Coordinates of C-alpha atoms in Angstrom, one line a residue:
X9 CA 11.0 -5.1 22.7
X10 CA 10.4 -1.7 24.0
X11 CA 7.1 0.0 24.1
X12 CA 5.5 0.0 20.7
X13 CA 4.2 2.8 22.6
X14 CA 1.1 4.4 21.2
X15 CA 1.1 8.1 21.7
X16 CA -1.4 10.3 20.0
X17 CA 0.0 12.9 17.6
X18 CA -2.7 14.8 15.9
X19 CA -0.8 15.4 12.7
X20 CA -1.0 17.9 9.9
X21 CA -0.1 15.9 6.9
X22 CA -1.1 14.7 3.4
X23 CA 0.1 11.5 1.9
X24 CA 1.7 13.0 -1.2
X25 CA 5.3 12.2 -1.8
X26 CA 7.3 12.3 -5.0
X27 CA 8.8 9.2 -6.3
X28 CA 12.6 9.1 -6.0
X29 CA 13.6 7.0 -9.0
X30 CA 15.6 3.9 -9.1
X31 CA 18.1 2.9 -6.5
X32 CA 21.8 3.6 -7.4
X33 CA 24.4 0.9 -7.0
X34 CA 26.7 1.0 -4.1
X35 CA 29.5 -1.1 -2.6
X36 CA 30.2 -2.8 -5.9
X37 CA 26.6 -3.2 -6.6
X38 CA 25.1 -2.9 -10.1
X39 CA 21.7 -1.2 -10.4
X40 CA 19.0 -2.0 -12.9
X41 CA 15.4 -0.9 -13.3
X42 CA 14.2 -3.6 -15.7
X43 CA 10.8 -2.1 -16.2
X44 CA 9.4 1.4 -16.5
X45 CA 5.9 2.5 -15.9
X46 CA 3.3 0.5 -14.0
X47 CA -0.2 -0.8 -14.4
X48 CA -3.1 1.2 -13.1
X49 CA -4.0 0.9 -9.5
X50 CA -2.4 1.2 -6.2
X51 CA -0.7 -2.2 -6.2
X52 CA 1.9 -2.8 -8.8
X53 CA 2.7 -6.5 -9.4
X54 CA 4.1 -7.0 -12.8
X55 CA 7.5 -6.6 -14.5
X56 CA 8.9 -8.4 -17.6
X57 CA 11.7 -10.9 -17.1
X58 CA 15.2 -9.6 -17.0
X59 CA 18.6 -11.2 -17.2
X60 CA 21.7 -9.7 -15.6
X61 CA 25.1 -10.8 -16.7
X62 CA 27.5 -11.0 -13.8
X63 CA 30.9 -9.4 -14.5
X64 CA 33.7 -11.9 -14.6
X65 CA 35.5 -10.4 -11.6
X66 CA 32.4 -10.8 -9.5
X67 CA 31.5 -14.4 -10.1
X68 CA 33.4 -15.6 -7.0
X69 CA 31.7 -13.0 -4.8
X70 CA 28.4 -13.6 -3.0
X71 CA 25.5 -11.9 -4.8
X72 CA 22.6 -10.3 -3.1
X73 CA 19.5 -9.0 -4.9
X74 CA 17.7 -6.0 -3.4
X75 CA 14.2 -5.3 -4.7
X76 CA 13.0 -2.0 -3.5
X77 CA 10.0 0.3 -3.8
X78 CA 11.2 3.8 -4.5
X79 CA 7.8 5.4 -4.5
X80 CA 5.6 6.5 -1.7
X81 CA 2.5 6.1 -3.9
X82 CA 2.1 2.4 -4.4
X83 CA 2.7 -1.1 -2.9
X84 CA 4.5 -3.8 -4.8
X85 CA 3.4 -7.5 -4.6
X86 CA 4.8 -10.8 -5.7
X87 CA 1.9 -12.7 -7.2
X88 CA 2.4 -16.5 -7.3
X89 CA 5.3 -16.4 -5.0
X90 CA 5.3 -18.0 -1.6
X91 CA 5.0 -15.1 0.7
X92 CA 7.4 -14.7 3.6
X93 CA 5.8 -14.2 7.0
X94 CA 6.8 -14.7 10.6
X95 CA 5.3 -14.0 13.9
X96 CA 2.0 -12.1 13.9
X97 CA 1.9 -8.6 15.3
X98 CA -0.4 -8.2 18.3
X99 CA -2.2 -5.0 17.8
X100 CA -3.0 -4.6 21.5
X101 CA -0.7 -4.9 24.4
X102 CA 2.0 -7.5 24.3
X103 CA 4.7 -8.8 26.6
X104 CA 8.2 -9.4 25.5
X105 CA 10.9 -10.6 27.9
X106 CA 8.6 -9.9 30.7
X107 CA 8.4 -6.2 30.0
X108 CA 5.1 -4.4 29.4
X109 CA 5.3 -2.9 25.9
X110 CA 2.2 -0.9 25.1
X111 CA 1.4 0.3 21.6
X112 CA 2.8 3.7 20.9
X113 CA 1.7 6.9 19.4
X114 CA -1.8 6.3 18.2
X115 CA -2.7 8.8 15.5
X116 CA -5.9 10.8 15.4
X117 CA -7.4 11.8 12.0
X118 CA -8.0 15.3 13.1
X119 CA -6.0 17.9 11.2
X120 CA -4.7 21.3 12.3
X121 CA -5.2 24.1 9.8
X122 CA -2.0 24.8 7.8
X123 CA -0.4 28.1 8.7
X124 CA -0.3 30.4 5.8
X125 CA -4.1 30.0 5.5
X126 CA -4.3 31.7 8.9
X127 CA -4.4 35.5 9.2
X128 CA -1.3 36.9 10.8
X129 CA -1.9 40.2 12.6
X130 CA -1.8 41.5 16.1
X131 CA -0.7 39.5 19.2
X132 CA -2.6 36.4 19.6
X133 CA -4.7 35.9 22.8
X134 CA -3.1 34.5 25.9
X135 CA -4.3 31.1 26.7
X136 CA -6.6 30.7 29.7
X137 CA -4.4 28.9 32.3
X138 CA -1.0 30.4 31.9
X139 CA -1.4 33.9 33.3
X140 CA -2.9 32.5 36.5
X141 CA -0.8 32.1 39.6
X142 CA -1.0 28.6 40.9
X143 CA 0.0 26.9 44.1
X144 CA 0.7 23.3 44.7
X145 CA -2.6 21.3 44.9
X146 CA -4.6 24.0 43.1
X147 CA -7.0 22.5 40.6
X148 CA -7.7 23.2 37.0
X149 CA -9.9 21.5 34.3
X150 CA -8.5 20.0 31.1
X151 CA -10.0 18.2 28.2
X152 CA -8.4 14.8 27.7
X153 CA -8.9 12.0 25.3
X154 CA -10.7 9.0 26.8
X155 CA -11.3 6.9 23.7
X156 CA -8.4 6.9 21.2
X157 CA -10.5 5.0 18.6
X158 CA -13.2 7.6 18.4
X159 CA -11.2 10.5 19.7
X160 CA -13.9 11.1 22.3
X161 CA -12.7 13.4 25.1
X162 CA -13.9 14.4 28.5
X163 CA -13.2 17.4 30.8
X164 CA -11.5 16.3 34.0
X165 CA -10.2 18.0 37.1
X166 CA -6.4 17.9 37.7
X167 CA -4.4 19.0 40.7
X168 CA -1.1 20.9 40.3
X169 CA 1.5 18.6 41.9
X170 CA 4.8 20.0 40.7
X171 CA 6.1 23.4 39.6
X172 CA 9.5 23.4 37.8
X173 CA 11.5 26.1 36.0
X174 CA 10.2 25.1 32.6
X175 CA 7.1 23.0 33.4
X176 CA 4.1 22.3 35.6
X177 CA 2.9 18.7 36.3
X178 CA -0.8 18.1 36.7
X179 CA -2.4 14.9 38.0
X180 CA -5.9 13.5 37.6
X181 CA -7.6 13.8 41.0
X182 CA -10.6 11.7 39.9
X183 CA -8.5 8.6 39.3
X184 CA -5.0 9.1 40.9
X185 CA -3.7 5.6 40.2
X186 CA -0.2 4.6 39.0
X187 CA 2.5 7.2 39.5
X188 CA 3.5 8.2 43.0
X189 CA 4.7 11.6 44.1
X190 CA 8.4 10.9 43.7
X191 CA 7.8 9.9 40.1
X192 CA 5.9 13.1 39.4
X193 CA 8.9 14.9 40.9
X194 CA 11.3 13.0 38.6
X195 CA 9.2 13.9 35.6
X196 CA 9.4 17.6 36.6
X197 CA 13.2 17.3 37.2
X198 CA 13.8 15.4 33.9
X199 CA 11.9 18.0 31.8
X200 CA 13.7 20.9 33.5
X201 CA 17.1 19.2 33.0
X202 CA 16.4 18.3 29.4
X203 CA 14.6 21.5 28.4
X204 CA 17.7 23.5 27.2
X205 CA 19.2 20.4 25.5
X206 CA 16.0 19.4 23.7
X207 CA 15.2 23.0 22.5
X208 CA 18.8 23.3 21.3
X209 CA 18.3 20.1 19.3
X210 CA 14.7 20.7 18.1
X211 CA 14.3 24.4 18.1
X212 CA 12.6 26.9 20.5
X213 CA 9.1 26.4 22.0
X214 CA 8.5 30.1 21.1
X215 CA 7.2 30.6 17.5
X216 CA 8.9 33.1 15.3
X217 CA 5.6 34.0 13.7
X218 CA 2.7 35.7 15.3
X219 CA -0.8 34.4 14.5
X220 CA -4.0 36.1 15.4
X221 CA -5.7 32.8 16.3
X222 CA -2.8 30.9 17.9
X223 CA -1.9 31.1 21.6
X224 CA 1.0 33.3 22.6
X225 CA 4.1 31.6 23.9
X226 CA 7.0 33.6 25.4
X227 CA 10.4 32.7 27.0
X228 CA 8.7 32.4 30.4
X229 CA 5.9 30.1 29.2
X230 CA 5.9 26.7 31.0
X231 CA 5.2 23.4 29.4
X232 CA 2.1 21.8 30.9
X233 CA 2.5 18.1 31.6
X234 CA -0.9 16.5 32.1
X235 CA -0.9 13.0 33.7
X236 CA -3.9 10.7 33.7
X237 CA -5.0 7.1 33.3
X238 CA -5.2 6.4 29.6
X239 CA -6.8 3.4 28.0
X240 CA -4.7 0.2 28.1
X241 CA -1.7 0.3 25.8
X242 CA -1.4 4.1 25.4
X243 CA 1.3 6.1 27.0
X244 CA 0.8 9.7 26.0
X245 CA 0.2 12.2 23.2
X246 CA 0.5 15.7 21.9
X247 CA -2.4 17.6 20.4
X248 CA -1.8 20.7 18.2
X249 CA -5.4 21.9 18.7
X250 CA -4.3 23.1 22.1
X251 CA -2.5 25.9 20.3
X252 CA -5.8 27.1 18.8
X253 CA -8.2 28.8 21.2
X254 CA -11.1 28.5 18.8
X255 CA -10.8 24.7 18.4
X256 CA -13.4 22.7 20.2
X257 CA -12.2 21.6 23.6
X258 CA -8.8 23.2 23.2
X259 CA -6.9 23.6 26.4
X260 CA -5.2 26.7 25.1
X261 CA -1.7 25.9 26.3
X262 CA 1.4 24.0 25.2
X263 CA 0.7 20.6 26.7
X264 CA 1.9 17.1 26.5
X265 CA -0.2 14.2 28.0
X266 CA 1.4 11.3 29.8
X267 CA -0.3 8.1 31.1
X268 CA -0.2 7.3 34.8
X269 CA -0.1 3.6 34.0
X270 CA 3.5 3.5 32.8
X271 CA 5.7 3.5 35.9
X272 CA 8.9 2.4 34.2
X273 CA 11.8 4.7 33.2
X274 CA 10.2 4.6 29.7
X275 CA 8.0 7.5 30.9
X276 CA 11.1 9.8 30.7
X277 CA 11.6 8.8 27.0
X278 CA 7.9 9.5 26.6
X279 CA 8.3 13.1 27.8
X280 CA 11.3 13.6 25.4
X281 CA 9.3 12.1 22.5
X282 CA 6.1 14.1 23.0
X283 CA 8.0 17.3 23.7
X284 CA 9.8 16.8 20.4
X285 CA 6.4 16.5 18.7
X286 CA 5.4 19.9 20.2
X287 CA 8.7 21.5 19.2
X288 CA 8.5 20.0 15.8
X289 CA 5.0 21.4 15.3
X290 CA 6.2 24.9 16.4
X291 CA 9.4 24.9 14.2
X292 CA 8.0 23.3 11.1
X293 CA 4.3 24.0 11.0
X294 CA 4.0 27.3 12.8
X295 CA 7.3 28.9 11.8
X296 CA 7.4 27.7 8.2
X297 CA 3.8 26.7 7.3
X298 CA 5.0 23.2 6.3
X299 CA 3.0 20.0 6.1
X300 CA 4.8 17.1 7.6
X301 CA 4.1 13.4 6.9
X302 CA 3.8 11.1 9.8
X303 CA 6.9 9.0 9.0
X304 CA 9.0 12.2 9.1
X305 CA 7.8 13.6 12.4
X306 CA 7.9 10.2 14.0
X307 CA 11.5 9.7 12.8
X308 CA 12.5 12.8 14.7
X309 CA 10.5 11.9 17.8
X310 CA 11.8 8.3 17.9
X311 CA 15.4 9.3 17.2
X312 CA 15.4 11.9 19.9
X313 CA 14.8 9.1 22.4
X314 CA 18.2 7.6 21.5
X315 CA 20.0 11.0 21.4
X316 CA 18.8 11.7 25.0
X317 CA 18.8 8.2 26.2
X318 CA 22.1 8.5 28.2
X319 CA 20.9 11.8 29.5
X320 CA 17.6 10.3 30.7
X321 CA 19.3 7.1 31.9
X322 CA 16.9 4.9 29.9
X323 CA 18.5 1.5 29.2
X324 CA 17.7 -2.1 28.6
X325 CA 14.3 -3.4 27.6
X326 CA 12.9 0.2 27.4
X327 CA 15.6 1.5 25.1
X328 CA 14.4 2.6 21.7
X329 CA 16.9 0.2 20.2
X330 CA 14.7 -2.7 21.4
X331 CA 12.5 -1.8 18.4
X332 CA 15.2 -3.0 16.0
X333 CA 13.9 -6.7 15.8
X334 CA 10.8 -5.4 14.2
X335 CA 12.8 -3.5 11.6
X336 CA 15.0 -6.4 10.8
X337 CA 12.0 -8.6 10.3
X338 CA 9.7 -6.1 8.6
X339 CA 11.9 -3.8 6.6
X340 CA 9.5 -4.3 3.7
X341 CA 7.4 -1.7 5.5
X342 CA 9.7 1.1 4.5
X343 CA 8.2 4.5 5.5
X344 CA 4.6 3.4 5.1
X345 CA 2.7 4.4 8.2
X346 CA 0.4 1.8 9.7
X347 CA 0.3 2.5 13.4
X348 CA 2.1 -0.7 14.4
X349 CA 5.5 -2.0 15.5
X350 CA 7.2 -2.2 12.1
X351 CA 6.2 1.4 11.3
X352 CA 7.9 2.8 14.4
X353 CA 10.8 0.5 14.1
X354 CA 11.5 1.4 10.4
X355 CA 11.5 5.2 11.0
X356 CA 13.7 4.8 14.1
X357 CA 16.1 2.6 12.2
X358 CA 16.5 5.1 9.4
X359 CA 17.1 7.9 11.8
X360 CA 19.6 6.0 13.9
X361 CA 21.5 5.0 10.7
X362 CA 21.6 8.6 9.5
X363 CA 22.9 10.0 12.8
X364 CA 25.6 7.4 13.0
X365 CA 26.9 8.1 9.5
X366 CA 26.1 11.7 8.3
X367 CA 26.8 13.9 11.3
X368 CA 29.8 16.1 11.5
X369 CA 33.1 16.4 13.4
X370 CA 33.1 19.0 16.2
X371 CA 36.0 21.3 17.1
X372 CA 37.0 18.9 19.9
X373 CA 37.5 16.2 17.2
X374 CA 34.5 14.2 18.3
X375 CA 31.9 12.9 15.8
X376 CA 28.4 14.4 16.5
X377 CA 25.2 12.8 15.2
X378 CA 23.3 15.3 17.2
X379 CA 24.4 18.0 14.8
X380 CA 22.6 16.2 12.0
X381 CA 19.5 15.8 14.1
X382 CA 19.5 19.5 14.8
X383 CA 19.9 20.3 11.1
X384 CA 17.0 18.1 10.2
X385 CA 14.8 19.4 13.0
X386 CA 15.4 23.1 12.5
X387 CA 15.9 23.6 8.7
X388 CA 13.1 25.2 6.7
X389 CA 12.1 21.9 5.0
X390 CA 10.2 18.7 5.8
X391 CA 10.1 15.1 4.7
X392 CA 12.6 13.8 2.2
X393 CA 13.9 17.3 1.3
X394 CA 14.6 18.1 4.9
X395 CA 16.8 15.0 5.4
X396 CA 18.6 15.4 2.1
X397 CA 19.4 19.1 2.6
X398 CA 20.6 18.4 6.2
X399 CA 22.9 15.6 5.1
X400 CA 24.4 17.6 2.2
X401 CA 24.7 20.8 4.3
X402 CA 26.8 19.1 6.9
X403 CA 28.9 16.8 4.7
X404 CA 29.3 18.9 1.5
X405 CA 27.8 16.0 -0.5
X406 CA 25.3 15.7 -3.3
X407 CA 23.2 12.8 -1.9
X408 CA 19.6 12.3 -3.0
X409 CA 16.9 10.6 -1.0
X410 CA 17.3 7.6 -3.4
X411 CA 21.0 7.4 -2.8
X412 CA 20.6 7.5 0.9
X413 CA 17.9 4.9 0.9
X414 CA 20.2 2.7 -1.3
X415 CA 23.0 2.9 1.2
X416 CA 20.6 2.3 4.0
X417 CA 19.3 -0.9 2.4
X418 CA 22.9 -2.1 1.8
X419 CA 23.6 -1.6 5.6
X420 CA 21.7 -4.9 6.2
X421 CA 24.3 -6.7 4.0
X422 CA 27.5 -4.9 5.1
X423 CA 27.0 -5.1 8.8
X424 CA 30.6 -5.4 10.0
X425 CA 32.3 -2.7 11.9
X426 CA 35.0 -0.9 9.9
X427 CA 33.9 -2.4 6.6
X428 CA 34.0 1.0 4.9
X429 CA 30.2 1.2 4.5
X430 CA 27.6 3.4 6.1
X431 CA 26.1 1.0 8.6
X432 CA 24.8 0.7 12.2
X433 CA 28.0 -0.7 13.6
X434 CA 29.4 2.7 14.6
X435 CA 29.5 4.2 18.1
X436 CA 28.9 7.9 18.9
X437 CA 30.3 9.5 22.0
X438 CA 29.7 13.2 22.0
X439 CA 30.5 15.6 24.8
X440 CA 30.9 18.6 22.6
X441 CA 27.4 19.3 21.3
X442 CA 26.1 20.7 24.6
X443 CA 28.2 21.6 27.7
X444 CA 27.8 19.1 30.5
X445 CA 25.8 16.6 28.4
X446 CA 27.2 13.3 27.0
X447 CA 25.4 11.9 24.1
X448 CA 26.0 8.2 23.7
X449 CA 24.8 6.1 20.7
X450 CA 26.4 2.7 20.9
X451 CA 27.5 0.7 17.9
X452 CA 24.9 -1.9 16.8
X453 CA 25.8 -5.3 15.5
X454 CA 22.7 -6.3 13.7
X455 CA 23.7 -9.9 13.5
X456 CA 23.7 -10.2 17.3
X457 CA 20.1 -9.2 17.7
X458 CA 17.6 -12.0 18.2
X459 CA 14.9 -11.1 15.6
X460 CA 12.7 -14.2 15.8
X461 CA 12.8 -16.3 19.0
X462 CA 13.3 -20.0 18.4
X463 CA 9.8 -20.8 19.7
X464 CA 8.4 -18.8 16.7
X465 CA 10.7 -20.2 14.0
X466 CA 8.6 -22.8 12.2
X467 CA 9.7 -25.1 9.4
X468 CA 8.0 -22.7 7.0
X469 CA 9.9 -19.7 8.2
X470 CA 13.2 -21.7 8.1
X471 CA 12.5 -22.7 4.5
X472 CA 12.5 -19.0 3.5
X473 CA 15.4 -17.5 5.4
X474 CA 19.1 -18.1 5.0
X475 CA 21.0 -19.7 7.9
X476 CA 17.7 -20.4 9.7
X477 CA 16.8 -23.6 11.6
X478 CA 13.4 -24.4 12.9
X479 CA 13.2 -24.1 16.6
X480 CA 16.4 -22.0 16.9
X481 CA 16.7 -18.2 17.5
X482 CA 17.1 -16.3 14.3
X483 CA 19.5 -13.4 14.6
X484 CA 20.2 -10.5 12.3
X485 CA 18.4 -9.1 9.2
X486 CA 15.8 -11.5 7.7
X487 CA 17.7 -12.2 4.4
X488 CA 15.5 -14.3 2.1
X489 CA 16.4 -17.4 0.1
X490 CA 16.3 -16.9 -3.7
X491 CA 12.8 -18.3 -4.0
X492 CA 11.2 -16.4 -1.1
X493 CA 9.6 -13.0 -1.3
X494 CA 7.7 -10.6 1.0
X495 CA 4.1 -10.7 0.0
X496 CA 4.1 -6.9 -0.2
X497 CA 6.8 -4.2 -0.4
X498 CA 5.3 -1.0 0.9
X499 CA 6.4 2.5 0.0
X500 CA 10.2 2.9 0.4
X501 CA 10.4 -0.7 1.6
X502 CA 12.6 -3.4 0.2
X503 CA 13.5 -7.1 0.4
X504 CA 17.0 -8.7 0.2
X505 CA 17.7 -12.2 -1.3
X506 CA 21.0 -14.0 -0.9
X507 CA 21.6 -15.6 -4.3
X508 CA 25.0 -17.2 -3.7
X509 CA 28.3 -17.2 -5.5
X510 CA 29.8 -18.6 -8.7
X511 CA 27.0 -17.1 -10.7
X512 CA 27.4 -15.9 -14.3
X513 CA 23.8 -14.7 -14.7
X514 CA 21.0 -13.6 -12.5
X515 CA 17.5 -14.1 -13.7
X516 CA 14.8 -11.7 -12.4
X517 CA 11.5 -13.4 -13.2
X518 CA 8.4 -11.8 -14.6
X519 CA 5.8 -10.9 -12.1
X520 CA 8.1 -8.8 -10.0
X521 CA 8.1 -5.1 -10.2
X522 CA 10.5 -2.6 -8.5
X523 CA 14.0 -1.3 -8.6
X524 CA 16.6 -4.0 -8.5
X525 CA 20.1 -3.8 -7.2
X526 CA 22.7 -6.6 -7.3
X527 CA 25.4 -6.3 -4.6
X528 CA 28.5 -8.4 -4.4
X529 CA 30.2 -9.1 -1.1

């Protein structure tokens, strides 16, 4: 798998989301929410028994039962059931297929003040380093994080190694290990080349509002890329406090930070990802005073990697698609944020699915998922509302977040290309969004992805998954047998059981809580 890369994004967010109600039926499915209300506490684990009578014309079809958690406010458990689990997640570095895959995007707890509570008056102060005229190998001091657990930082001396049209690249002179000069040159060239494309997708780096206590950014401002040796397993971060001169240890400049340890082409995706965080902060938080939840901003920053993947020439084991095995195994995570592989995989998967199915057709006749990305990234909304409004604006539909999530869940059942369902098995080839840029998002056959290597498929796992043999690779979504359950279904997460065919009734036992959908295939 690719980088579970752990970049720091000091977010501005509160974990308050509205529940989206029960999932609607789709694809011949029949929805039912057999219980209403829930016991007190953050974990809901009870529901009365429920019997669903299968329509006569569906008895010969294969029935699947989807149990979902339509709320962001609670976790669902299955008491008394044999919990489904597979390979453990290594919270530190891990190696998959010989590729170094560090943990990605570690999150600090520090919050940036919400605009709107900040006075808006005269021009804000220029930040300290930008007005200066620098030459190659001139030095400057920057505060950088040295301990991502405690957020401890240190002021280090950096040398200016590259000056581009839109960026400057600084390198740690106290510990110049890892990247060589040609790689720093490539970072500069990649950022300069992608700058116009990414700002077209994500919005301008120049805020539309003028704050008295926020740095001034103009059309001539350069992005500062600060490169240094981060602790093991971390690849970069973006810190909004650099926009606030009064903040302790603010560098008073638009900056993204990249590790010198990652010498793979992944570093170019890292630049795209972190630059997206910066642009997202400007366009949602500064321009509109909105509070973003982590899953939402990470969805954008993970998905931008795939949108620009062909442009950045990032392929193979460092592709963002290499996160999909985590999603297919841990889709019970939903949009819950837990700083690990499944969290990043789930938000990426949702974004990738949205872009393959809810973009729009350009004047040249090509389908463009990038148009949906731009609509989400630049509209005046965040979180669920931003996604729903973007989808409906481009497609003239009346989707809700619940209806989108329902179709997304069903995409793990209806995986075939051309099946008439919104799924991953659709390719995007777009030359019309931006002149001279080809956006390629290949079709994804979920059933061809090795999710659990055979060496990790135990007899216990094989007893809980359909079409699973101990010792053999397990491919495709982890579809459960009728008696197996995930131990917990986290906010917006779900589980899928294959019940079989020739059924006249489906019994949902007591002790399970959630929104239930029966799909027939």
